[in-house]
Amino acid sequence: MRVSPISFSKPGAVAKGSFSDLAGQDAGLASSMILTIVVSPRPDALPFLEPLVRQAMPSESFASAADAGEALNYFEQARYLGRTSAVFLMDFRGSNVDDLTACVLDLRQAHREAELIILVEATDSPALAACLKVAGSSSHMTFLTAPFDPLLVVRTLRTVAERQRTGAFSKRVLRDSTQMIQGLELQIQELRTRLDIAKHAARHDHLTGSLNRTGFVEELTARLARNRQMQNVIMVDLDRFKAVNDTLGHAAGDELVRKICTGMIAVLPKGAILARLGGDEFGIVVEALSDIGLTQLCTDILRVANQCRIIAGHEVQVSASIGVARQGSVHSEVELLRQSDLALYAAKREGRNRFRVFDRDLDRVTRYRLTIETGLERALHSGQFKMAYQPIVKADTCAILGYEALVRWDSPDFGAISPDVFIPIAEETGLILDIGDWIAREALRDCRKFNLPYVSINLSSRQFLRHNVGERILRYAADANVAPDRIQIELTETAIIDDVERASYNLGILRDAGVRVALDDFGTGYSSLVYLKQFAIDCIKIDKSFVDNVTRERQSAVIVASVAKLAESLGMSVIAEGVETEDQRTILMASGCGMLQGYHFGRPSFAADIGASLAG
């Protein structure tokens, strides 16, 4: 930069110091930003330049040095104390050009961002050229040529200092921004990791590590969208799993689920997926299976579920019911899941421990069941149910001892519907509670109205395990003015073993009041003898399946005789159901059955007909 010529100060002693007593001013230095260092071998440079520097930058740090080495030493001390910016004011007029260029080179190599202000004579163009050559660039380099205007020197110092400040600030902002960006990138990475974990958790079961229902449906939907091969959807539900949880605890149930899940994975073909959809329910999707392959896979799954396992120190064995839906022309995951669910429920109804493949017949049956289900409540409130009564007779004289109450439904849409059809549906929907109450009230009113010797009322498992069923029956009896000893309750083994504690309570209420209790369908369960002893049943009803064969199979006759002998030893009576011929009556009577029931003695009749018969 060229300025107007001015007179320069006379040479004097070179002032040396540690940048204006820098060592003793750490606090002030820490608050400043720029260190200005006068670099000159001239004795007269410092007296002239120091006032100008202090005028230009009164709050900044200052030092003087005779050469580059000394200047860099001051700068390193300043940098140690936190100052990273510097302005080097160089006065090498009258010195060897090589000394100037060596100083410029040393400073530039040590600190490329430092500002260099070089004082030169107006006629000293070789010095300028040499400086530019060694520096390699005029960036951060300012030339002032003599003679010097003090005001312009001050302005130049301020301009250079401001440029240094701006550069330092920009660097700091850039550094901070870079650190902030790096921090944000790290946070983004952490968020992505957490999101991946959350996505995995949202699609997977925490207990088994397999897919959950959400992941299962998503995978099935994706496979159907690709439409490359036929998909088979398999639903698996464990049978009697609730008993494991209730008996051994949920931790044992969880262990059983994990082991069965591991076993199923081992038998699945390559490419199949397994999901745990709920407590003891699993879903499987497998591509392109033949009929034989599907049968083999379902058989393997049943075998895995049936294995006896040691759980919590106990031998545990369950089974499984399986429903299968095959894609065919169906391309909706909703429809395939519906079909596999329907097939699963059909497998359970058909006896469990088996698999069922969805077909159109099953769909028709299901739609019919749905129609029945929606019509049940309407039937209850519109008088479509009627009560019929079948006599129970003395085996030797055929004298009527009492009547079993049987409900009948004459639907305006479907005609007469068998209880074997609508009672299980009522059980599933919970309507059996209201229907059971209606049956009990009607039967007891008819018992009083037509003076029946006694009435035998069937209680379903769900109805019997109601917490107040004993009190309800006794209240209905009191309303109808029927003595409890004219009431017999018929239960199946299932009604007792599903909740032994509640069953014991309800039986106690009824038996203490004088109500008799009969165990229906004896021999078709698996724990009869245990509960006969525990609950002191009054009467055993031998199932029709044994009675049907007493004239044809010796084994059935032996079983009937054994049951009758057992009942006699326990002080119980026996009723044989389903008697249709005189030959059956003769054998049953000889086997020790004191009471009989069946078409041979009378079909179920409506109460009015029975009343007329009794009156005649």
C-alpha positions as CSV (number, residue, x, y, z in Angstrom):
1,M,0.0,0.0,0.0
2,R,1.4,3.4,-0.9
3,V,0.9,6.3,1.4
4,S,2.0,10.0,1.4
5,P,5.6,10.5,2.4
6,I,6.3,11.6,6.0
7,S,9.3,12.0,8.1
8,F,10.4,8.9,10.1
9,S,11.6,8.9,13.7
10,K,15.3,9.0,14.3
11,P,17.0,5.7,15.2
12,G,17.1,4.9,18.8
13,A,17.6,1.8,21.1
14,V,15.6,-1.2,20.1
15,A,13.0,-1.9,22.8
16,K,12.6,-5.5,23.8
17,G,10.0,-7.1,26.0
18,S,7.7,-10.0,26.4
19,F,4.8,-8.4,24.5
20,S,4.0,-5.6,26.9
21,D,4.5,-7.5,30.1
22,L,2.4,-10.3,28.7
23,A,3.5,-12.9,31.2
24,G,2.0,-10.8,34.0
25,Q,-1.2,-10.1,32.3
26,D,-2.7,-13.5,31.8
27,A,-6.2,-12.4,32.6
28,G,-6.1,-9.5,30.2
29,L,-4.5,-11.6,27.5
30,A,-7.2,-14.2,28.0
31,S,-9.8,-11.7,27.2
32,S,-8.1,-10.3,24.1
33,M,-8.0,-11.8,20.7
34,I,-5.0,-10.6,18.8
35,L,-1.3,-10.3,19.6
36,T,0.5,-7.6,17.7
37,I,4.3,-8.2,17.4
38,V,6.7,-5.6,16.0
39,V,9.5,-7.4,14.3
40,S,12.5,-5.3,13.4
41,P,16.3,-5.2,13.8
42,R,16.1,-1.4,13.6
43,P,16.6,0.5,17.0
44,D,14.3,3.3,16.0
45,A,11.3,1.0,14.9
46,L,9.8,0.4,18.3
47,P,9.5,4.0,19.5
48,F,7.8,4.9,16.3
49,L,5.5,1.9,15.9
50,E,4.4,1.1,19.5
51,P,2.3,4.3,19.9
52,L,0.6,3.6,16.6
53,V,-0.1,0.0,17.5
54,R,-1.5,1.1,20.9
55,Q,-3.6,3.8,19.2
56,A,-5.0,1.3,16.6
57,M,-5.6,-1.6,19.1
58,P,-5.6,-0.2,22.6
59,S,-7.1,-3.3,24.2
60,E,-5.0,-5.9,22.4
61,S,-1.7,-7.5,23.5
62,F,1.6,-6.2,22.1
63,A,5.2,-7.4,21.9
64,S,8.4,-6.6,20.0
65,A,11.1,-8.9,18.6
66,A,14.3,-8.5,16.7
67,D,13.8,-11.4,14.4
68,A,11.4,-14.2,13.4
69,G,12.6,-16.7,16.0
70,E,12.0,-14.3,18.8
71,A,8.6,-13.3,17.4
72,L,7.5,-16.9,17.0
73,N,8.6,-17.6,20.6
74,Y,6.3,-14.8,21.9
75,F,3.5,-16.1,19.7
76,E,3.8,-19.6,21.0
77,Q,3.6,-18.3,24.6
78,A,0.5,-16.3,23.6
79,R,-1.0,-19.4,21.9
80,Y,-0.4,-21.3,25.1
81,L,-2.5,-18.7,26.9
82,G,-5.3,-18.9,24.4
83,R,-4.4,-16.4,21.7
84,T,-4.4,-18.0,18.3
85,S,-4.4,-14.8,16.1
86,A,-1.4,-12.5,15.4
87,V,-0.4,-9.4,13.4
88,F,3.3,-9.1,12.6
89,L,4.4,-5.5,11.9
90,M,7.8,-5.8,10.2
91,D,10.2,-3.0,9.6
92,F,13.4,-4.3,7.8
93,R,14.1,-1.0,6.0
94,G,17.8,-0.7,5.4
95,S,18.4,-4.3,6.2
96,N,19.5,-7.0,3.8
97,V,16.7,-8.3,1.6
98,D,17.7,-11.8,2.5
99,D,17.0,-11.1,6.2
100,L,13.5,-9.8,5.4
101,T,12.6,-12.7,3.1
102,A,14.0,-15.2,5.6
103,C,11.8,-13.6,8.3
104,V,8.7,-13.6,6.1
105,L,9.3,-17.3,5.1
106,D,9.7,-18.3,8.8
107,L,6.6,-16.5,9.9
108,R,4.5,-17.8,7.0
109,Q,5.6,-21.4,7.5
110,A,4.9,-21.2,11.2
111,H,1.6,-19.4,11.0
112,R,-0.1,-19.3,7.6
113,E,-3.1,-17.4,8.8
114,A,-1.1,-14.6,10.5
115,E,-1.3,-11.1,9.0
116,L,2.0,-9.6,7.9
117,I,2.4,-5.8,7.5
118,I,5.7,-5.0,5.9
119,L,7.3,-1.6,5.9
120,V,9.5,-0.9,2.9
121,E,11.1,2.0,1.1
122,A,9.2,3.3,-1.9
123,T,12.1,2.4,-4.1
124,D,12.6,-1.1,-2.7
125,S,10.8,-3.1,-5.3
126,P,13.2,-6.0,-5.1
127,A,12.2,-6.4,-1.4
128,L,8.5,-6.6,-2.4
129,A,9.2,-9.1,-5.1
130,A,11.3,-11.2,-2.8
131,C,8.7,-11.3,-0.1
132,L,6.0,-12.3,-2.6
133,K,8.2,-15.0,-4.0
134,V,8.9,-16.6,-0.6
135,A,5.4,-16.2,0.7
136,G,3.9,-17.7,-2.5
137,S,0.8,-15.5,-2.2
138,S,-0.2,-12.0,-1.2
139,S,-3.0,-13.3,1.0
140,H,-2.7,-11.9,4.6
141,M,0.2,-9.7,3.5
142,T,0.1,-5.8,3.4
143,F,2.9,-3.5,2.3
144,L,3.3,0.1,3.6
145,T,5.9,2.2,1.7
146,A,7.8,5.1,3.2
147,P,7.3,7.9,3.9
148,F,4.5,6.8,6.4
149,D,1.4,8.7,7.4
150,P,0.8,7.7,11.1
151,L,-3.0,8.0,10.6
152,L,-2.9,5.6,7.7
153,V,-0.7,3.2,9.6
154,V,-3.3,3.2,12.4
155,R,-6.1,2.6,9.9
156,T,-4.2,-0.2,8.3
157,L,-3.5,-1.9,11.6
158,R,-7.2,-1.6,12.5
159,T,-8.2,-3.0,9.1
160,V,-5.8,-5.9,9.3
161,A,-6.8,-6.6,12.9
162,E,-10.4,-6.6,12.0
163,R,-9.7,-8.9,9.1
164,Q,-7.9,-11.2,11.5
165,R,-10.7,-11.0,14.0
166,T,-13.2,-11.8,11.3
167,G,-11.2,-14.7,10.1
168,A,-10.7,-16.0,13.6
169,F,-14.4,-15.6,14.2
170,S,-15.3,-17.3,11.0
171,K,-12.9,-20.2,11.9
172,R,-14.5,-20.4,15.3
173,V,-18.0,-20.4,13.8
174,L,-16.9,-23.0,11.3
175,R,-15.3,-25.1,14.0
176,D,-18.3,-24.8,16.2
177,S,-20.6,-25.5,13.3
178,T,-18.5,-28.5,12.4
179,Q,-18.7,-29.8,15.9
180,M,-22.4,-29.1,16.0
181,I,-22.9,-31.0,12.7
182,Q,-20.8,-33.8,14.0
183,G,-22.9,-33.9,17.1
184,L,-26.1,-33.8,15.1
185,E,-24.8,-36.6,12.9
186,L,-24.1,-38.6,16.0
187,Q,-27.5,-37.9,17.4
188,I,-29.0,-38.8,14.0
189,Q,-27.1,-42.1,14.1
190,E,-28.3,-42.8,17.6
191,L,-31.8,-42.0,16.6
192,R,-31.5,-44.3,13.6
193,T,-30.2,-47.0,15.8
194,R,-33.0,-46.5,18.3
195,L,-35.5,-46.4,15.4
196,D,-34.1,-49.7,14.1
197,I,-34.4,-51.2,17.6
198,A,-38.0,-49.8,17.9
199,K,-38.9,-51.1,14.5
200,H,-37.5,-54.5,15.4
201,A,-39.4,-54.5,18.7
202,A,-42.6,-53.4,17.0
203,R,-42.4,-56.4,14.6
204,H,-40.9,-59.1,16.8
205,D,-42.0,-61.0,19.9
206,H,-39.9,-60.3,23.0
207,L,-40.3,-63.9,24.3
208,T,-39.3,-66.0,21.3
209,G,-37.5,-63.5,19.1
210,S,-39.8,-64.5,16.2
211,L,-42.1,-62.1,14.4
212,N,-45.2,-60.9,16.2
213,R,-48.7,-60.4,14.7
214,T,-47.7,-57.0,13.1
215,G,-44.6,-58.4,11.5
216,F,-46.4,-61.5,10.4
217,V,-49.2,-59.6,8.7
218,E,-46.6,-57.3,7.0
219,E,-44.6,-60.2,5.7
220,L,-47.7,-62.0,4.4
221,T,-48.9,-58.9,2.7
222,A,-45.5,-58.4,1.1
223,R,-45.3,-62.0,-0.2
224,L,-48.8,-61.7,-1.6
225,A,-47.9,-58.5,-3.4
226,R,-44.9,-60.2,-5.1
227,N,-47.3,-62.8,-6.3
228,R,-44.6,-65.2,-7.3
229,Q,-45.6,-68.4,-5.5
230,M,-48.7,-69.7,-3.8
231,Q,-48.7,-68.9,0.0
232,N,-49.9,-71.2,2.7
233,V,-51.0,-69.7,6.0
234,I,-50.9,-72.0,9.0
235,M,-52.4,-71.1,12.4
236,V,-51.2,-73.2,15.4
237,D,-52.9,-73.0,18.8
238,L,-51.7,-75.1,21.8
239,D,-54.3,-77.3,23.5
240,R,-54.5,-77.3,27.3
241,F,-51.9,-74.6,27.6
242,K,-54.0,-72.7,30.2
243,A,-53.6,-75.7,32.5
244,V,-49.8,-75.3,32.4
245,N,-50.0,-71.6,33.3
246,D,-52.5,-72.2,36.1
247,T,-50.6,-75.1,37.5
248,L,-47.0,-74.2,37.1
249,G,-47.1,-70.5,36.6
250,H,-46.6,-68.1,33.7
251,A,-42.8,-68.5,33.8
252,A,-43.2,-72.2,33.1
253,G,-45.7,-71.4,30.3
254,D,-43.2,-69.0,28.8
255,E,-40.5,-71.7,28.8
256,L,-42.9,-74.1,27.2
257,V,-43.7,-71.6,24.4
258,R,-40.0,-71.0,23.8
259,K,-39.3,-74.7,23.5
260,I,-42.2,-75.4,21.2
261,C,-41.3,-72.4,19.1
262,T,-37.7,-73.7,18.7
263,G,-39.0,-77.1,17.8
264,M,-41.3,-75.7,15.1
265,I,-38.5,-73.7,13.6
266,A,-36.5,-76.9,13.2
267,V,-39.2,-78.6,11.0
268,L,-40.1,-75.6,8.9
269,P,-38.9,-75.6,5.2
270,K,-36.4,-73.1,4.0
271,G,-38.0,-69.7,3.4
272,A,-40.9,-70.2,5.8
273,I,-41.6,-67.6,8.5
274,L,-42.8,-68.2,12.0
275,A,-44.6,-65.7,14.2
276,R,-46.0,-65.8,17.7
277,L,-49.3,-64.1,17.4
278,G,-50.4,-64.3,21.0
279,G,-50.0,-66.2,24.2
280,D,-50.0,-69.8,22.8
281,E,-50.9,-69.0,19.2
282,F,-48.5,-69.1,16.3
283,G,-48.7,-68.2,12.6
284,I,-46.6,-69.7,9.8
285,V,-46.3,-68.7,6.1
286,V,-44.7,-71.1,3.7
287,E,-44.6,-71.0,-0.1
288,A,-45.4,-73.6,-2.7
289,L,-46.3,-76.7,-0.7
290,S,-47.8,-79.7,-2.3
291,D,-50.7,-81.5,-0.6
292,I,-48.3,-84.2,0.6
293,G,-45.8,-81.6,1.8
294,L,-48.5,-79.7,3.6
295,T,-49.7,-82.8,5.3
296,Q,-46.2,-83.8,6.3
297,L,-45.5,-80.3,7.7
298,C,-48.6,-80.2,9.8
299,T,-47.9,-83.7,11.1
300,D,-44.4,-82.6,12.1
301,I,-45.8,-79.6,13.9
302,L,-48.3,-81.8,15.8
303,R,-45.4,-84.1,16.7
304,V,-43.3,-81.2,18.0
305,A,-46.2,-79.9,20.1
306,N,-47.0,-83.4,21.5
307,Q,-43.5,-84.0,22.8
308,C,-43.2,-84.5,26.5
309,R,-41.0,-81.8,28.0
310,I,-39.5,-81.1,31.4
311,I,-40.7,-77.7,32.5
312,A,-39.9,-76.2,35.9
313,G,-39.0,-79.7,37.1
314,H,-42.3,-81.3,35.9
315,E,-43.2,-83.4,32.9
316,V,-45.5,-81.4,30.7
317,Q,-47.3,-82.5,27.5
318,V,-49.7,-80.5,25.4
319,S,-51.1,-80.9,21.9
320,A,-51.9,-78.4,19.1
321,S,-54.8,-77.6,16.8
322,I,-53.9,-76.4,13.3
323,G,-55.8,-74.5,10.7
324,V,-54.6,-74.0,7.2
325,A,-55.6,-71.7,4.4
326,R,-54.1,-72.0,0.9
327,Q,-53.8,-69.0,-1.4
328,G,-55.4,-70.2,-4.6
329,S,-57.3,-67.3,-6.1
330,V,-57.3,-65.4,-2.8
331,H,-54.9,-62.5,-2.8
332,S,-56.0,-60.8,0.4
333,E,-54.1,-61.3,3.7
334,V,-57.3,-60.5,5.6
335,E,-59.2,-63.3,3.8
336,L,-56.3,-65.8,4.2
337,L,-56.1,-65.1,8.0
338,R,-59.9,-65.4,8.3
339,Q,-59.8,-68.8,6.5
340,S,-57.0,-70.1,8.6
341,D,-58.7,-69.0,11.8
342,L,-61.9,-70.8,10.7
343,A,-60.0,-73.9,10.0
344,L,-58.2,-73.7,13.4
345,Y,-61.5,-73.4,15.2
346,A,-62.9,-76.3,13.2
347,A,-59.9,-78.5,14.3
348,K,-60.6,-77.6,17.9
349,R,-64.3,-78.5,17.6
350,E,-63.4,-81.7,15.9
351,G,-61.4,-82.9,18.9
352,R,-58.1,-81.0,18.9
353,N,-54.6,-82.5,18.2
354,R,-55.3,-82.4,14.5
355,F,-55.1,-80.1,11.5
356,R,-57.9,-78.9,9.2
357,V,-57.5,-77.3,5.8
358,F,-60.1,-74.6,4.9
359,D,-62.6,-75.5,2.2
360,R,-65.9,-74.1,0.9
361,D,-67.9,-76.6,3.0
362,L,-66.2,-75.2,6.1
363,D,-67.1,-71.7,4.9
364,R,-70.7,-72.6,4.5
365,V,-70.8,-74.2,7.9
366,T,-69.2,-71.2,9.4
367,R,-71.7,-68.8,7.8
368,Y,-74.5,-71.1,9.1
369,R,-73.0,-70.9,12.6
370,L,-72.9,-67.2,12.3
371,T,-76.5,-67.1,11.4
372,I,-77.3,-69.3,14.4
373,E,-75.2,-67.1,16.6
374,T,-77.0,-63.9,15.5
375,G,-80.4,-65.6,15.9
376,L,-79.9,-67.0,19.4
377,E,-80.5,-63.8,21.4
378,R,-83.6,-63.0,19.2
379,A,-84.9,-66.5,19.8
380,L,-84.5,-66.1,23.6
381,H,-86.5,-62.9,23.7
382,S,-89.2,-63.8,21.2
383,G,-90.3,-67.1,22.7
384,Q,-88.7,-69.5,20.1
385,F,-87.3,-71.8,22.8
386,K,-89.5,-74.5,24.2
387,M,-88.9,-77.0,27.0
388,A,-89.3,-80.8,26.4
389,Y,-88.9,-83.5,29.0
390,Q,-87.7,-87.1,28.7
391,P,-88.7,-89.6,31.4
392,I,-86.2,-91.4,33.6
393,V,-87.6,-94.7,34.6
394,K,-87.0,-97.5,37.1
395,A,-85.3,-100.3,35.3
396,D,-87.4,-103.2,36.5
397,T,-90.9,-101.7,36.5
398,C,-90.4,-98.8,34.0
399,A,-92.1,-96.5,36.5
400,I,-91.3,-92.9,35.9
401,L,-89.0,-91.5,38.5
402,G,-88.4,-88.0,37.1
403,Y,-87.7,-86.1,33.9
404,E,-84.7,-84.6,32.2
405,A,-85.3,-81.1,31.0
406,L,-84.3,-80.5,27.4
407,V,-84.4,-77.3,25.4
408,R,-85.8,-77.1,21.9
409,W,-85.5,-74.3,19.3
410,D,-88.0,-74.1,16.5
411,S,-86.5,-71.3,14.2
412,P,-88.8,-69.5,11.8
413,D,-85.8,-69.4,9.4
414,F,-84.3,-72.9,9.7
415,G,-87.0,-75.0,11.4
416,A,-86.0,-77.3,14.3
417,I,-82.4,-76.8,15.3
418,S,-80.7,-79.5,17.4
419,P,-79.2,-78.5,20.7
420,D,-76.0,-80.2,19.6
421,V,-75.8,-77.3,17.1
422,F,-76.8,-74.2,19.0
423,I,-75.7,-75.1,22.6
424,P,-71.9,-75.1,21.7
425,I,-72.4,-71.8,19.9
426,A,-74.2,-70.4,22.9
427,E,-71.2,-71.6,25.0
428,E,-68.8,-69.7,22.8
429,T,-70.7,-66.5,22.7
430,G,-71.6,-66.5,26.4
431,L,-75.3,-66.5,25.7
432,I,-75.5,-69.9,27.4
433,L,-75.6,-68.0,30.7
434,D,-78.9,-66.3,29.8
435,I,-80.3,-69.4,28.0
436,G,-79.3,-71.5,31.0
437,D,-81.1,-69.2,33.4
438,W,-84.2,-69.4,31.2
439,I,-84.0,-73.2,31.1
440,A,-83.7,-73.5,34.9
441,R,-86.6,-71.1,35.5
442,E,-88.9,-72.8,32.9
443,A,-88.0,-76.3,34.1
444,L,-88.8,-75.5,37.7
445,R,-92.0,-73.8,36.9
446,D,-93.1,-76.8,34.8
447,C,-92.0,-79.1,37.7
448,R,-94.4,-77.2,40.0
449,K,-97.2,-76.7,37.4
450,F,-97.4,-80.3,36.3
451,N,-96.3,-81.9,39.6
452,L,-93.3,-83.7,38.1
453,P,-91.6,-86.1,40.6
454,Y,-88.3,-84.3,40.0
455,V,-86.6,-82.5,37.2
456,S,-83.0,-83.0,36.0
457,I,-81.4,-79.8,34.7
458,N,-78.3,-79.7,32.6
459,L,-75.7,-77.0,33.5
460,S,-73.0,-76.2,31.0
461,S,-69.4,-75.8,32.1
462,R,-69.5,-72.0,31.6
463,Q,-72.8,-71.8,33.5
464,F,-71.8,-74.0,36.4
465,L,-68.5,-72.1,37.0
466,R,-70.4,-68.9,37.5
467,H,-69.6,-67.7,41.0
468,N,-73.2,-67.7,42.2
469,V,-74.8,-70.5,40.2
470,G,-75.8,-72.4,43.4
471,E,-77.6,-69.4,44.9
472,R,-79.3,-68.8,41.5
473,I,-80.7,-72.3,41.2
474,L,-82.0,-72.2,44.8
475,R,-83.6,-68.8,44.2
476,Y,-85.3,-70.0,41.0
477,A,-86.6,-73.1,43.0
478,A,-87.9,-70.8,45.7
479,D,-89.7,-68.6,43.1
480,A,-91.3,-71.7,41.6
481,N,-92.1,-73.2,45.1
482,V,-90.1,-76.4,44.3
483,A,-88.3,-78.2,47.1
484,P,-84.6,-78.6,46.4
485,D,-84.9,-82.4,46.8
486,R,-87.0,-82.4,43.6
487,I,-84.1,-81.0,41.6
488,Q,-81.2,-82.9,40.0
489,I,-78.3,-81.0,38.4
490,E,-76.4,-82.8,35.5
491,L,-72.8,-81.8,35.0
492,T,-70.0,-83.1,32.7
493,E,-66.5,-83.8,34.0
494,T,-65.2,-80.8,32.1
495,A,-67.4,-78.5,34.2
496,I,-65.7,-79.8,37.3
497,I,-62.1,-80.0,36.2
498,D,-61.9,-76.6,34.6
499,D,-62.0,-74.9,38.0
500,V,-61.9,-77.4,40.8
501,E,-62.1,-74.8,43.6
502,R,-65.1,-73.0,42.3
503,A,-66.8,-76.3,41.4
504,S,-66.3,-77.5,44.9
505,Y,-67.9,-74.3,46.3
506,N,-71.0,-74.5,44.0
507,L,-71.5,-78.2,44.6
508,G,-71.3,-77.6,48.3
509,I,-74.1,-74.9,48.1
510,L,-76.4,-77.2,46.1
511,R,-75.8,-80.5,48.0
512,D,-76.2,-78.8,51.4
513,A,-79.6,-77.6,50.2
514,G,-80.6,-81.1,49.2
515,V,-80.1,-80.9,45.4
516,R,-78.9,-84.1,43.8
517,V,-75.9,-84.0,41.4
518,A,-75.5,-86.4,38.5
519,L,-72.3,-86.8,36.5
520,D,-73.3,-86.9,32.8
521,D,-71.6,-88.7,30.0
522,F,-69.5,-90.8,32.4
523,G,-66.6,-92.5,30.8
524,T,-65.9,-90.0,28.1
525,G,-63.6,-87.9,30.2
526,Y,-60.3,-88.8,31.8
527,S,-60.5,-88.0,35.6
528,S,-63.8,-89.4,36.6
529,L,-62.8,-91.6,39.5
530,V,-60.8,-88.8,41.2
531,Y,-63.8,-86.4,41.1
532,L,-66.3,-89.0,42.1
533,K,-64.4,-89.5,45.3
534,Q,-63.7,-85.8,45.9
535,F,-67.2,-84.4,45.2
536,A,-69.5,-87.2,46.4
537,I,-71.6,-87.3,43.2
538,D,-75.1,-88.7,43.8
539,C,-75.6,-90.3,40.4
540,I,-73.6,-91.5,37.4
541,K,-75.1,-91.3,33.9
542,I,-73.6,-93.9,31.6
543,D,-73.0,-92.4,28.1
544,K,-75.1,-93.6,25.2
545,S,-72.0,-94.7,23.3
546,F,-71.6,-97.6,25.7
547,V,-75.3,-98.4,25.8
548,D,-75.4,-98.7,22.0
549,N,-73.0,-101.6,22.0
550,V,-74.0,-103.6,25.1
551,T,-75.9,-106.1,22.9
552,R,-73.1,-106.4,20.3
553,E,-69.8,-106.0,22.2
554,R,-68.8,-107.9,25.3
555,Q,-66.4,-105.1,26.2
556,S,-69.2,-102.5,26.4
557,A,-71.3,-104.8,28.6
558,V,-68.3,-105.3,30.9
559,I,-67.7,-101.6,31.2
560,V,-71.3,-100.9,32.0
561,A,-71.3,-103.6,34.7
562,S,-68.0,-102.3,36.1
563,V,-69.4,-98.7,36.3
564,A,-72.6,-100.0,38.0
565,K,-70.5,-102.0,40.6
566,L,-68.3,-98.9,41.2
567,A,-71.3,-96.7,41.8
568,E,-72.9,-99.2,44.2
569,S,-69.6,-99.4,46.2
570,L,-69.6,-95.6,46.5
571,G,-73.3,-95.4,47.4
572,M,-74.3,-93.8,44.1
573,S,-77.1,-94.6,41.7
574,V,-76.7,-95.2,38.0
575,I,-78.7,-94.0,35.0
576,A,-78.0,-95.6,31.6
577,E,-78.9,-93.2,28.7
578,G,-79.9,-93.9,25.2
579,V,-81.8,-97.1,25.8
580,E,-83.7,-98.0,22.6
581,T,-84.5,-101.7,22.8
582,E,-85.8,-104.3,25.2
583,D,-82.6,-106.3,24.8
584,Q,-80.6,-103.3,26.0
585,R,-82.9,-102.9,28.9
586,T,-82.5,-106.5,29.9
587,I,-78.7,-106.4,29.8
588,L,-78.5,-103.1,31.6
589,M,-80.8,-104.2,34.3
590,A,-78.7,-107.4,34.7
591,S,-75.5,-105.3,34.9
592,G,-76.9,-103.4,37.9
593,C,-78.3,-100.2,36.3
594,G,-81.3,-99.2,38.5
595,M,-82.5,-96.4,36.3
596,L,-82.8,-96.1,32.5
597,Q,-83.6,-93.3,30.0
598,G,-84.1,-93.4,26.2
599,Y,-86.6,-93.7,23.3
600,H,-87.6,-97.1,24.5
601,F,-89.4,-95.5,27.4
602,G,-90.4,-92.2,25.7
603,R,-89.2,-89.4,23.5
604,P,-88.8,-85.9,24.8
605,S,-92.3,-84.3,25.0
606,F,-93.5,-80.8,25.7
607,A,-94.7,-80.0,29.2
608,A,-98.4,-79.7,28.3
609,D,-98.4,-83.3,26.8
610,I,-96.6,-84.6,29.9
611,G,-99.1,-82.9,32.2
612,A,-102.0,-84.4,30.3
613,S,-100.3,-87.9,30.5
614,L,-99.7,-87.6,34.2
615,A,-103.3,-86.3,34.8
616,G,-104.7,-89.2,32.9
